[in-house]
Amino acid sequence: MTRPAAALPQTSAHVSSDLRTVSLLLAAEAVLAHLHPRAPLRLAEVSLDGPGVTYACPPDPQAMTLNRGLREEVALVALARAAMARLLGLTAEVGRPGRDARGLLGSALRDPEELEVLDAQLTVLEARARALLRRSWAEVEVVAVGLREHGTLDAQAVAHRVACAQGIRGTLLN
């Protein structure tokens, strides 16, 4: 199993042309979305050529206001690219714009006290995303390879690759 390698800091111009890095960033978001099976996190597709990760439906702000778990999972997945960039040692914001975690959380919070600690909550959620990505490194690598090979993966292809990686890891560890 490969591990995230320490990389030298890169500029966003260099990173955007690096196909492996871009595929890892997109795969990270796709894998975390797959691991959290909630409606606003259902993948439609992941594409190197198009908008990146697209979802079947947008998150409902009212549902996120009422359901803290949903709110945190949507924000955690939205932070996947930033978390993966940090794991890869990249300093610049990388890749295509995705869902804005700050905007999603800010629009769903109604309590002024929660709004005061929004930055701290985002920091904690990014740390959780990094931990999940470390645990799911094999899945991320397999999805990234599929992206580089095919350019676009639908939700079923992502699910298949994640299941294969988990099966292989399970077989090797048992």
CSV table of N, CA and C in Angstrom, one decimal, residues 10-151:
chain,number,residue,atom,x,y,z
A,10,GLN,N,4.4,23.5,-3.8
A,10,GLN,CA,4.3,23.8,-5.2
A,10,GLN,C,3.3,25.0,-5.4
A,11,THR,N,3.5,25.6,-6.6
A,11,THR,CA,2.5,26.7,-6.9
A,11,THR,C,1.3,26.1,-7.6
A,12,SER,N,0.2,26.8,-7.6
A,12,SER,CA,-1.0,26.3,-8.2
A,12,SER,C,-0.8,26.1,-9.7
A,13,ALA,N,0.0,26.9,-10.3
A,13,ALA,CA,0.2,26.7,-11.8
A,13,ALA,C,0.9,25.4,-12.0
A,14,HIS,N,1.8,25.0,-11.2
A,14,HIS,CA,2.5,23.7,-11.4
A,14,HIS,C,1.5,22.6,-11.1
A,15,VAL,N,0.8,22.7,-10.0
A,15,VAL,CA,-0.1,21.6,-9.6
A,15,VAL,C,-1.2,21.4,-10.5
A,16,SER,N,-1.8,22.4,-11.1
A,16,SER,CA,-2.9,22.2,-12.0
A,16,SER,C,-2.6,21.4,-13.2
A,17,SER,N,-1.3,21.4,-13.6
A,17,SER,CA,-0.8,20.7,-14.8
A,17,SER,C,-0.4,19.2,-14.4
A,18,ASP,N,-0.3,18.9,-13.2
A,18,ASP,CA,0.1,17.6,-12.7
A,18,ASP,C,-1.1,16.7,-12.6
A,19,LEU,N,-1.3,15.8,-13.6
A,19,LEU,CA,-2.5,15.0,-13.7
A,19,LEU,C,-2.6,14.1,-12.5
A,20,ARG,N,-1.5,13.6,-11.9
A,20,ARG,CA,-1.6,12.7,-10.8
A,20,ARG,C,-2.2,13.4,-9.5
A,21,THR,N,-1.7,14.6,-9.3
A,21,THR,CA,-2.1,15.4,-8.2
A,21,THR,C,-3.6,15.7,-8.3
A,22,VAL,N,-4.0,16.2,-9.5
A,22,VAL,CA,-5.4,16.6,-9.7
A,22,VAL,C,-6.3,15.4,-9.5
A,23,SER,N,-5.9,14.2,-10.0
A,23,SER,CA,-6.7,13.0,-9.9
A,23,SER,C,-6.8,12.6,-8.4
A,24,LEU,N,-5.7,12.7,-7.7
A,24,LEU,CA,-5.8,12.4,-6.2
A,24,LEU,C,-6.7,13.3,-5.5
A,25,LEU,N,-6.7,14.6,-5.8
A,25,LEU,CA,-7.6,15.6,-5.2
A,25,LEU,C,-9.1,15.2,-5.4
A,26,LEU,N,-9.4,15.0,-6.7
A,26,LEU,CA,-10.8,14.6,-7.1
A,26,LEU,C,-11.2,13.3,-6.5
A,27,ALA,N,-10.3,12.3,-6.5
A,27,ALA,CA,-10.6,11.0,-6.0
A,27,ALA,C,-10.8,11.1,-4.5
A,28,ALA,N,-10.1,12.0,-3.8
A,28,ALA,CA,-10.3,12.1,-2.3
A,28,ALA,C,-11.7,12.5,-2.0
A,29,GLU,N,-12.2,13.5,-2.8
A,29,GLU,CA,-13.6,14.0,-2.6
A,29,GLU,C,-14.6,12.9,-2.9
A,30,ALA,N,-14.3,12.2,-4.0
A,30,ALA,CA,-15.3,11.2,-4.5
A,30,ALA,C,-15.3,10.0,-3.4
A,31,VAL,N,-14.2,9.6,-2.9
A,31,VAL,CA,-14.1,8.5,-1.9
A,31,VAL,C,-14.9,8.9,-0.7
A,32,LEU,N,-14.6,10.1,-0.2
A,32,LEU,CA,-15.3,10.5,1.1
A,32,LEU,C,-16.8,10.7,0.9
A,33,ALA,N,-17.2,11.2,-0.3
A,33,ALA,CA,-18.6,11.2,-0.6
A,33,ALA,C,-19.2,9.8,-0.6
A,34,HIS,N,-18.5,8.9,-1.2
A,34,HIS,CA,-19.0,7.5,-1.3
A,34,HIS,C,-19.1,6.9,0.1
A,35,LEU,N,-18.2,7.2,1.0
A,35,LEU,CA,-18.2,6.7,2.3
A,35,LEU,C,-19.3,7.3,3.2
A,36,HIS,N,-19.9,8.4,2.8
A,36,HIS,CA,-21.0,9.0,3.6
A,36,HIS,C,-22.2,9.0,2.7
A,37,PRO,N,-23.0,7.9,2.8
A,37,PRO,CA,-24.2,7.8,1.9
A,37,PRO,C,-25.4,8.6,2.2
A,38,ARG,N,-25.3,9.9,2.1
A,38,ARG,CA,-26.4,10.7,2.3
A,38,ARG,C,-26.8,11.4,1.0
A,39,ALA,N,-28.0,11.8,0.9
A,39,ALA,CA,-28.6,12.3,-0.4
A,39,ALA,C,-27.7,13.4,-1.0
A,40,PRO,N,-27.3,14.4,-0.3
A,40,PRO,CA,-26.5,15.5,-1.0
A,40,PRO,C,-25.1,15.1,-1.3
A,41,LEU,N,-24.7,13.9,-0.9
A,41,LEU,CA,-23.4,13.4,-1.1
A,41,LEU,C,-23.3,12.2,-2.2
A,42,ARG,N,-24.5,12.0,-2.8
A,42,ARG,CA,-24.5,10.9,-3.8
A,42,ARG,C,-23.9,11.5,-5.1
A,43,LEU,N,-22.9,10.8,-5.5
A,43,LEU,CA,-22.1,11.2,-6.7
A,43,LEU,C,-22.9,11.0,-8.0
A,44,ALA,N,-22.8,11.9,-8.9
A,44,ALA,CA,-23.2,11.7,-10.3
A,44,ALA,C,-22.1,11.2,-11.1
A,45,GLU,N,-20.9,12.0,-11.0
A,45,GLU,CA,-19.7,11.6,-11.7
A,45,GLU,C,-18.5,12.4,-11.2
A,46,VAL,N,-17.4,11.9,-11.5
A,46,VAL,CA,-16.1,12.5,-11.3
A,46,VAL,C,-15.4,12.6,-12.6
A,47,SER,N,-14.9,13.8,-12.9
A,47,SER,CA,-14.3,14.0,-14.2
A,47,SER,C,-13.0,14.8,-14.1
A,48,LEU,N,-12.0,14.4,-14.8
A,48,LEU,CA,-10.8,15.2,-14.9
A,48,LEU,C,-11.0,16.4,-15.9
A,49,ASP,N,-11.8,16.2,-16.9
A,49,ASP,CA,-12.0,17.2,-17.9
A,49,ASP,C,-13.1,18.2,-17.6
A,50,GLY,N,-14.1,17.8,-16.9
A,50,GLY,CA,-15.2,18.6,-16.6
A,50,GLY,C,-15.2,19.4,-15.3
A,51,PRO,N,-16.3,19.5,-14.7
A,51,PRO,CA,-16.3,20.3,-13.4
A,51,PRO,C,-15.7,19.6,-12.2
A,52,GLY,N,-15.2,18.4,-12.3
A,52,GLY,CA,-14.6,17.7,-11.2
A,52,GLY,C,-15.6,16.8,-10.6
A,53,VAL,N,-16.0,16.9,-9.4
A,53,VAL,CA,-17.0,16.0,-8.7
A,53,VAL,C,-18.3,16.7,-8.8
A,54,THR,N,-19.3,16.0,-9.4
A,54,THR,CA,-20.7,16.5,-9.5
A,54,THR,C,-21.5,15.5,-8.7
A,55,TYR,N,-22.5,16.1,-8.1
A,55,TYR,CA,-23.4,15.4,-7.2
A,55,TYR,C,-24.8,15.3,-7.8
A,56,ALA,N,-25.6,14.3,-7.4
A,56,ALA,CA,-26.9,14.0,-7.9
A,56,ALA,C,-27.9,15.2,-7.5
A,57,CYS,N,-27.7,15.7,-6.3
A,57,CYS,CA,-28.6,16.8,-5.9
A,57,CYS,C,-27.8,17.7,-5.0
A,58,PRO,N,-28.2,19.0,-4.9
A,58,PRO,CA,-27.5,19.9,-4.0
A,58,PRO,C,-28.0,19.7,-2.6
A,59,PRO,N,-27.2,20.1,-1.6
A,59,PRO,CA,-27.6,20.0,-0.2
A,59,PRO,C,-28.8,21.0,0.1
A,60,ASP,N,-29.7,20.5,0.8
A,60,ASP,CA,-30.9,21.3,1.2
A,60,ASP,C,-30.5,22.1,2.5
A,61,PRO,N,-30.5,23.4,2.4
A,61,PRO,CA,-30.1,24.2,3.6
A,61,PRO,C,-30.9,24.0,4.8
A,62,GLN,N,-32.2,23.8,4.6
A,62,GLN,CA,-33.1,23.6,5.7
A,62,GLN,C,-32.8,22.2,6.4
A,63,ALA,N,-32.6,21.2,5.6
A,63,ALA,CA,-32.2,19.9,6.2
A,63,ALA,C,-30.9,20.0,6.9
A,64,MET,N,-30.0,20.7,6.4
A,64,MET,CA,-28.7,20.9,7.1
A,64,MET,C,-28.8,21.7,8.4
A,65,THR,N,-29.7,22.6,8.4
A,65,THR,CA,-30.0,23.4,9.6
A,65,THR,C,-30.5,22.5,10.7
A,66,LEU,N,-31.4,21.6,10.3
A,66,LEU,CA,-32.0,20.7,11.3
A,66,LEU,C,-31.2,19.5,11.7
A,67,ASN,N,-30.3,19.1,10.9
A,67,ASN,CA,-29.5,17.8,11.1
A,67,ASN,C,-28.0,18.1,11.2
A,68,ARG,N,-27.5,18.1,12.4
A,68,ARG,CA,-26.1,18.5,12.5
A,68,ARG,C,-25.2,17.4,11.9
A,69,GLY,N,-25.5,16.2,12.0
A,69,GLY,CA,-24.7,15.1,11.4
A,69,GLY,C,-24.6,15.3,9.9
A,70,LEU,N,-25.7,15.6,9.2
A,70,LEU,CA,-25.7,15.8,7.8
A,70,LEU,C,-24.9,17.1,7.4
A,71,ARG,N,-25.0,18.1,8.2
A,71,ARG,CA,-24.3,19.3,8.0
A,71,ARG,C,-22.8,19.1,8.1
A,72,GLU,N,-22.4,18.3,9.1
A,72,GLU,CA,-20.9,18.1,9.3
A,72,GLU,C,-20.4,17.2,8.2
A,73,GLU,N,-21.2,16.2,7.7
A,73,GLU,CA,-20.7,15.3,6.7
A,73,GLU,C,-20.6,16.0,5.4
A,74,VAL,N,-21.5,16.9,5.0
A,74,VAL,CA,-21.4,17.6,3.8
A,74,VAL,C,-20.2,18.5,3.8
A,75,ALA,N,-20.0,19.2,4.9
A,75,ALA,CA,-18.8,20.1,5.1
A,75,ALA,C,-17.5,19.3,5.0
A,76,LEU,N,-17.5,18.1,5.7
A,76,LEU,CA,-16.3,17.3,5.7
A,76,LEU,C,-15.9,16.9,4.3
A,77,VAL,N,-16.9,16.5,3.5
A,77,VAL,CA,-16.6,16.1,2.1
A,77,VAL,C,-16.2,17.3,1.3
A,78,ALA,N,-16.8,18.4,1.6
A,78,ALA,CA,-16.4,19.6,0.8
A,78,ALA,C,-14.9,20.0,1.2
A,79,LEU,N,-14.4,19.6,2.3
A,79,LEU,CA,-13.1,19.9,2.7
A,79,LEU,C,-12.1,18.8,2.2
A,80,ALA,N,-12.5,17.8,1.5
A,80,ALA,CA,-11.7,16.7,1.1
A,80,ALA,C,-10.5,17.2,0.3
A,81,ARG,N,-10.7,18.1,-0.7
A,81,ARG,CA,-9.6,18.5,-1.5
A,81,ARG,C,-8.5,19.2,-0.7
A,82,ALA,N,-9.0,20.1,0.2
A,82,ALA,CA,-8.0,20.8,1.0
A,82,ALA,C,-7.3,19.9,1.9
A,83,ALA,N,-8.0,18.9,2.5
A,83,ALA,CA,-7.3,17.9,3.3
A,83,ALA,C,-6.3,17.1,2.5
A,84,MET,N,-6.7,16.7,1.3
A,84,MET,CA,-5.7,15.9,0.5
A,84,MET,C,-4.5,16.7,0.1
A,85,ALA,N,-4.8,18.0,-0.2
A,85,ALA,CA,-3.7,18.9,-0.6
A,85,ALA,C,-2.7,19.0,0.6
A,86,ARG,N,-3.2,19.1,1.8
A,86,ARG,CA,-2.3,19.2,3.0
A,86,ARG,C,-1.6,17.9,3.2
A,87,LEU,N,-2.2,16.7,3.0
A,87,LEU,CA,-1.6,15.4,3.1
A,87,LEU,C,-0.4,15.3,2.1
A,88,LEU,N,-0.6,15.9,0.9
A,88,LEU,CA,0.4,15.8,-0.2
A,88,LEU,C,1.5,16.8,0.0
A,89,GLY,N,1.3,17.7,1.0
A,89,GLY,CA,2.3,18.7,1.2
A,89,GLY,C,2.2,19.9,0.3
A,90,LEU,N,1.0,20.1,-0.3
A,90,LEU,CA,0.8,21.3,-1.2
A,90,LEU,C,0.4,22.5,-0.4
A,91,THR,N,0.9,23.6,-0.7
A,91,THR,CA,0.6,24.8,0.0
A,91,THR,C,-0.4,25.7,-0.6
A,92,ALA,N,-0.5,25.6,-1.9
A,92,ALA,CA,-1.5,26.4,-2.7
A,92,ALA,C,-2.8,25.7,-2.8
A,93,GLU,N,-3.9,26.5,-2.9
A,93,GLU,CA,-5.2,26.0,-3.2
A,93,GLU,C,-5.2,25.3,-4.5
A,94,VAL,N,-5.7,24.1,-4.6
A,94,VAL,CA,-5.5,23.3,-5.8
A,94,VAL,C,-6.8,22.9,-6.4
A,95,GLY,N,-6.7,22.7,-7.7
A,95,GLY,CA,-7.8,22.1,-8.4
A,95,GLY,C,-8.9,23.0,-8.7
A,96,ARG,N,-10.0,22.4,-9.1
A,96,ARG,CA,-11.2,23.2,-9.5
A,96,ARG,C,-12.0,23.5,-8.3
A,97,PRO,N,-12.8,24.6,-8.3
A,97,PRO,CA,-13.6,24.9,-7.2
A,97,PRO,C,-14.7,23.8,-7.0
A,98,GLY,N,-14.9,23.5,-5.8
A,98,GLY,CA,-16.0,22.5,-5.5
A,98,GLY,C,-17.0,23.2,-4.6
A,99,ARG,N,-17.6,22.4,-3.7
A,99,ARG,CA,-18.5,22.9,-2.7
A,99,ARG,C,-17.7,23.7,-1.7
A,100,ASP,N,-18.3,24.9,-1.3
A,100,ASP,CA,-17.6,25.7,-0.3
A,100,ASP,C,-18.1,25.3,1.1
A,101,ALA,N,-17.2,24.7,1.8
A,101,ALA,CA,-17.5,24.2,3.2
A,101,ALA,C,-17.9,25.4,4.1
A,102,ARG,N,-17.2,26.5,4.0
A,102,ARG,CA,-17.5,27.6,4.9
A,102,ARG,C,-18.9,28.1,4.5
A,103,GLY,N,-19.2,28.3,3.3
A,103,GLY,CA,-20.5,28.8,2.9
A,103,GLY,C,-21.7,27.8,3.3
A,104,LEU,N,-21.4,26.5,3.1
A,104,LEU,CA,-22.4,25.5,3.5
A,104,LEU,C,-22.7,25.5,5.0
A,105,LEU,N,-21.7,25.5,5.8
A,105,LEU,CA,-21.9,25.6,7.2
A,105,LEU,C,-22.5,26.9,7.7
A,106,GLY,N,-21.9,28.0,7.1
A,106,GLY,CA,-22.4,29.3,7.5
A,106,GLY,C,-23.9,29.5,7.2
A,107,SER,N,-24.4,29.0,6.1
A,107,SER,CA,-25.8,29.1,5.7
A,107,SER,C,-26.7,28.2,6.5
A,108,ALA,N,-26.1,27.1,7.1
A,108,ALA,CA,-26.9,26.2,7.9
A,108,ALA,C,-27.0,26.5,9.4
A,109,LEU,N,-26.0,27.3,9.8
A,109,LEU,CA,-26.0,27.6,11.3
A,109,LEU,C,-26.9,28.8,11.6
A,110,ARG,N,-27.7,28.7,12.7
A,110,ARG,CA,-28.6,29.7,13.1
A,110,ARG,C,-28.2,30.3,14.4
A,111,ASP,N,-27.5,29.5,15.2
A,111,ASP,CA,-27.1,29.9,16.6
A,111,ASP,C,-25.9,30.8,16.5
A,112,PRO,N,-26.0,32.1,17.1
A,112,PRO,CA,-24.8,33.0,17.0
A,112,PRO,C,-23.5,32.4,17.6
A,113,GLU,N,-23.7,31.6,18.7
A,113,GLU,CA,-22.5,30.9,19.3
A,113,GLU,C,-21.8,30.0,18.3
A,114,GLU,N,-22.6,29.2,17.6
A,114,GLU,CA,-22.0,28.3,16.6
A,114,GLU,C,-21.3,29.1,15.5
A,115,LEU,N,-21.9,30.2,15.1
A,115,LEU,CA,-21.3,31.0,14.0
A,115,LEU,C,-19.9,31.6,14.5
A,116,GLU,N,-19.8,31.9,15.8
A,116,GLU,CA,-18.5,32.4,16.4
A,116,GLU,C,-17.4,31.3,16.3
A,117,VAL,N,-17.8,30.1,16.3
A,117,VAL,CA,-16.7,29.0,16.3
A,117,VAL,C,-16.7,28.3,15.0
A,118,LEU,N,-17.2,29.0,13.9
A,118,LEU,CA,-17.2,28.4,12.6
A,118,LEU,C,-15.8,28.0,12.1
A,119,ASP,N,-14.8,28.8,12.3
A,119,ASP,CA,-13.4,28.5,11.9
A,119,ASP,C,-12.9,27.3,12.6
A,120,ALA,N,-13.1,27.2,13.9
A,120,ALA,CA,-12.7,26.1,14.7
A,120,ALA,C,-13.3,24.8,14.2
A,121,GLN,N,-14.6,24.9,13.9
A,121,GLN,CA,-15.4,23.7,13.4
A,121,GLN,C,-14.8,23.3,12.1
A,122,LEU,N,-14.5,24.2,11.2
A,122,LEU,CA,-13.9,23.9,9.9
A,122,LEU,C,-12.5,23.2,10.1
A,123,THR,N,-11.7,23.7,11.1
A,123,THR,CA,-10.4,23.1,11.3
A,123,THR,C,-10.6,21.6,11.8
A,124,VAL,N,-11.5,21.4,12.7
A,124,VAL,CA,-11.8,20.1,13.2
A,124,VAL,C,-12.3,19.1,12.1
A,125,LEU,N,-13.2,19.6,11.2
A,125,LEU,CA,-13.7,18.8,10.1
A,125,LEU,C,-12.6,18.5,9.1
A,126,GLU,N,-11.7,19.5,8.9
A,126,GLU,CA,-10.6,19.2,7.9
A,126,GLU,C,-9.7,18.1,8.5
A,127,ALA,N,-9.4,18.2,9.8
A,127,ALA,CA,-8.6,17.2,10.5
A,127,ALA,C,-9.3,15.8,10.4
A,128,ARG,N,-10.6,15.7,10.6
A,128,ARG,CA,-11.3,14.5,10.4
A,128,ARG,C,-11.2,14.0,9.0
A,129,ALA,N,-11.3,14.9,8.0
A,129,ALA,CA,-11.2,14.5,6.6
A,129,ALA,C,-9.8,13.9,6.3
A,130,ARG,N,-8.8,14.5,6.9
A,130,ARG,CA,-7.4,14.0,6.7
A,130,ARG,C,-7.3,12.6,7.3
A,131,ALA,N,-7.8,12.4,8.5
A,131,ALA,CA,-7.8,11.1,9.1
A,131,ALA,C,-8.5,10.0,8.3
A,132,LEU,N,-9.7,10.4,7.8
A,132,LEU,CA,-10.4,9.4,6.9
A,132,LEU,C,-9.6,9.2,5.6
A,133,LEU,N,-9.0,10.2,5.1
A,133,LEU,CA,-8.2,10.0,3.8
A,133,LEU,C,-7.0,9.1,4.1
A,134,ARG,N,-6.4,9.2,5.2
A,134,ARG,CA,-5.2,8.4,5.5
A,134,ARG,C,-5.7,6.9,5.6
A,135,ARG,N,-6.9,6.7,6.3
A,135,ARG,CA,-7.4,5.3,6.4
A,135,ARG,C,-7.8,4.8,5.1
A,136,SER,N,-8.3,5.6,4.2
A,136,SER,CA,-8.8,5.2,2.9
A,136,SER,C,-7.8,5.5,1.7
A,137,TRP,N,-6.5,5.5,2.0
A,137,TRP,CA,-5.6,5.8,1.0
A,137,TRP,C,-5.6,4.9,-0.2
A,138,ALA,N,-5.8,3.6,0.1
A,138,ALA,CA,-5.8,2.7,-1.0
A,138,ALA,C,-7.0,3.0,-2.0
A,139,GLU,N,-8.2,3.3,-1.4
A,139,GLU,CA,-9.4,3.6,-2.2
A,139,GLU,C,-9.1,4.8,-3.0
A,140,VAL,N,-8.5,5.8,-2.4
A,140,VAL,CA,-8.2,7.1,-3.1
A,140,VAL,C,-7.3,6.8,-4.3
A,141,GLU,N,-6.3,6.0,-4.1
A,141,GLU,CA,-5.3,5.7,-5.1
A,141,GLU,C,-6.0,4.9,-6.3
A,142,VAL,N,-6.8,4.0,-5.9
A,142,VAL,CA,-7.5,3.2,-7.0
A,142,VAL,C,-8.5,4.0,-7.8
A,143,VAL,N,-9.2,4.9,-7.1
A,143,VAL,CA,-10.1,5.8,-7.9
A,143,VAL,C,-9.3,6.8,-8.7
A,144,ALA,N,-8.2,7.3,-8.2
A,144,ALA,CA,-7.4,8.2,-9.0
A,144,ALA,C,-6.8,7.6,-10.2
A,145,VAL,N,-6.4,6.3,-10.1
A,145,VAL,CA,-5.9,5.6,-11.3
A,145,VAL,C,-7.0,5.4,-12.3
A,146,GLY,N,-8.2,5.1,-11.8
A,146,GLY,CA,-9.3,5.0,-12.7
A,146,GLY,C,-9.6,6.3,-13.4
A,147,LEU,N,-9.5,7.4,-12.7
A,147,LEU,CA,-9.7,8.7,-13.3
A,147,LEU,C,-8.6,9.0,-14.4
A,148,ARG,N,-7.4,8.7,-14.1
A,148,ARG,CA,-6.3,9.0,-15.1
A,148,ARG,C,-6.5,8.1,-16.3
A,149,GLU,N,-7.0,6.9,-16.1
A,149,GLU,CA,-7.2,5.9,-17.2
A,149,GLU,C,-8.4,6.3,-18.1
A,150,HIS,N,-9.5,6.6,-17.4
A,150,HIS,CA,-10.8,6.8,-18.2
A,150,HIS,C,-11.2,8.3,-18.3
A,151,GLY,N,-10.7,9.2,-17.5
A,151,GLY,CA,-11.0,10.6,-17.6
A,151,GLY,C,-12.3,10.9,-16.8
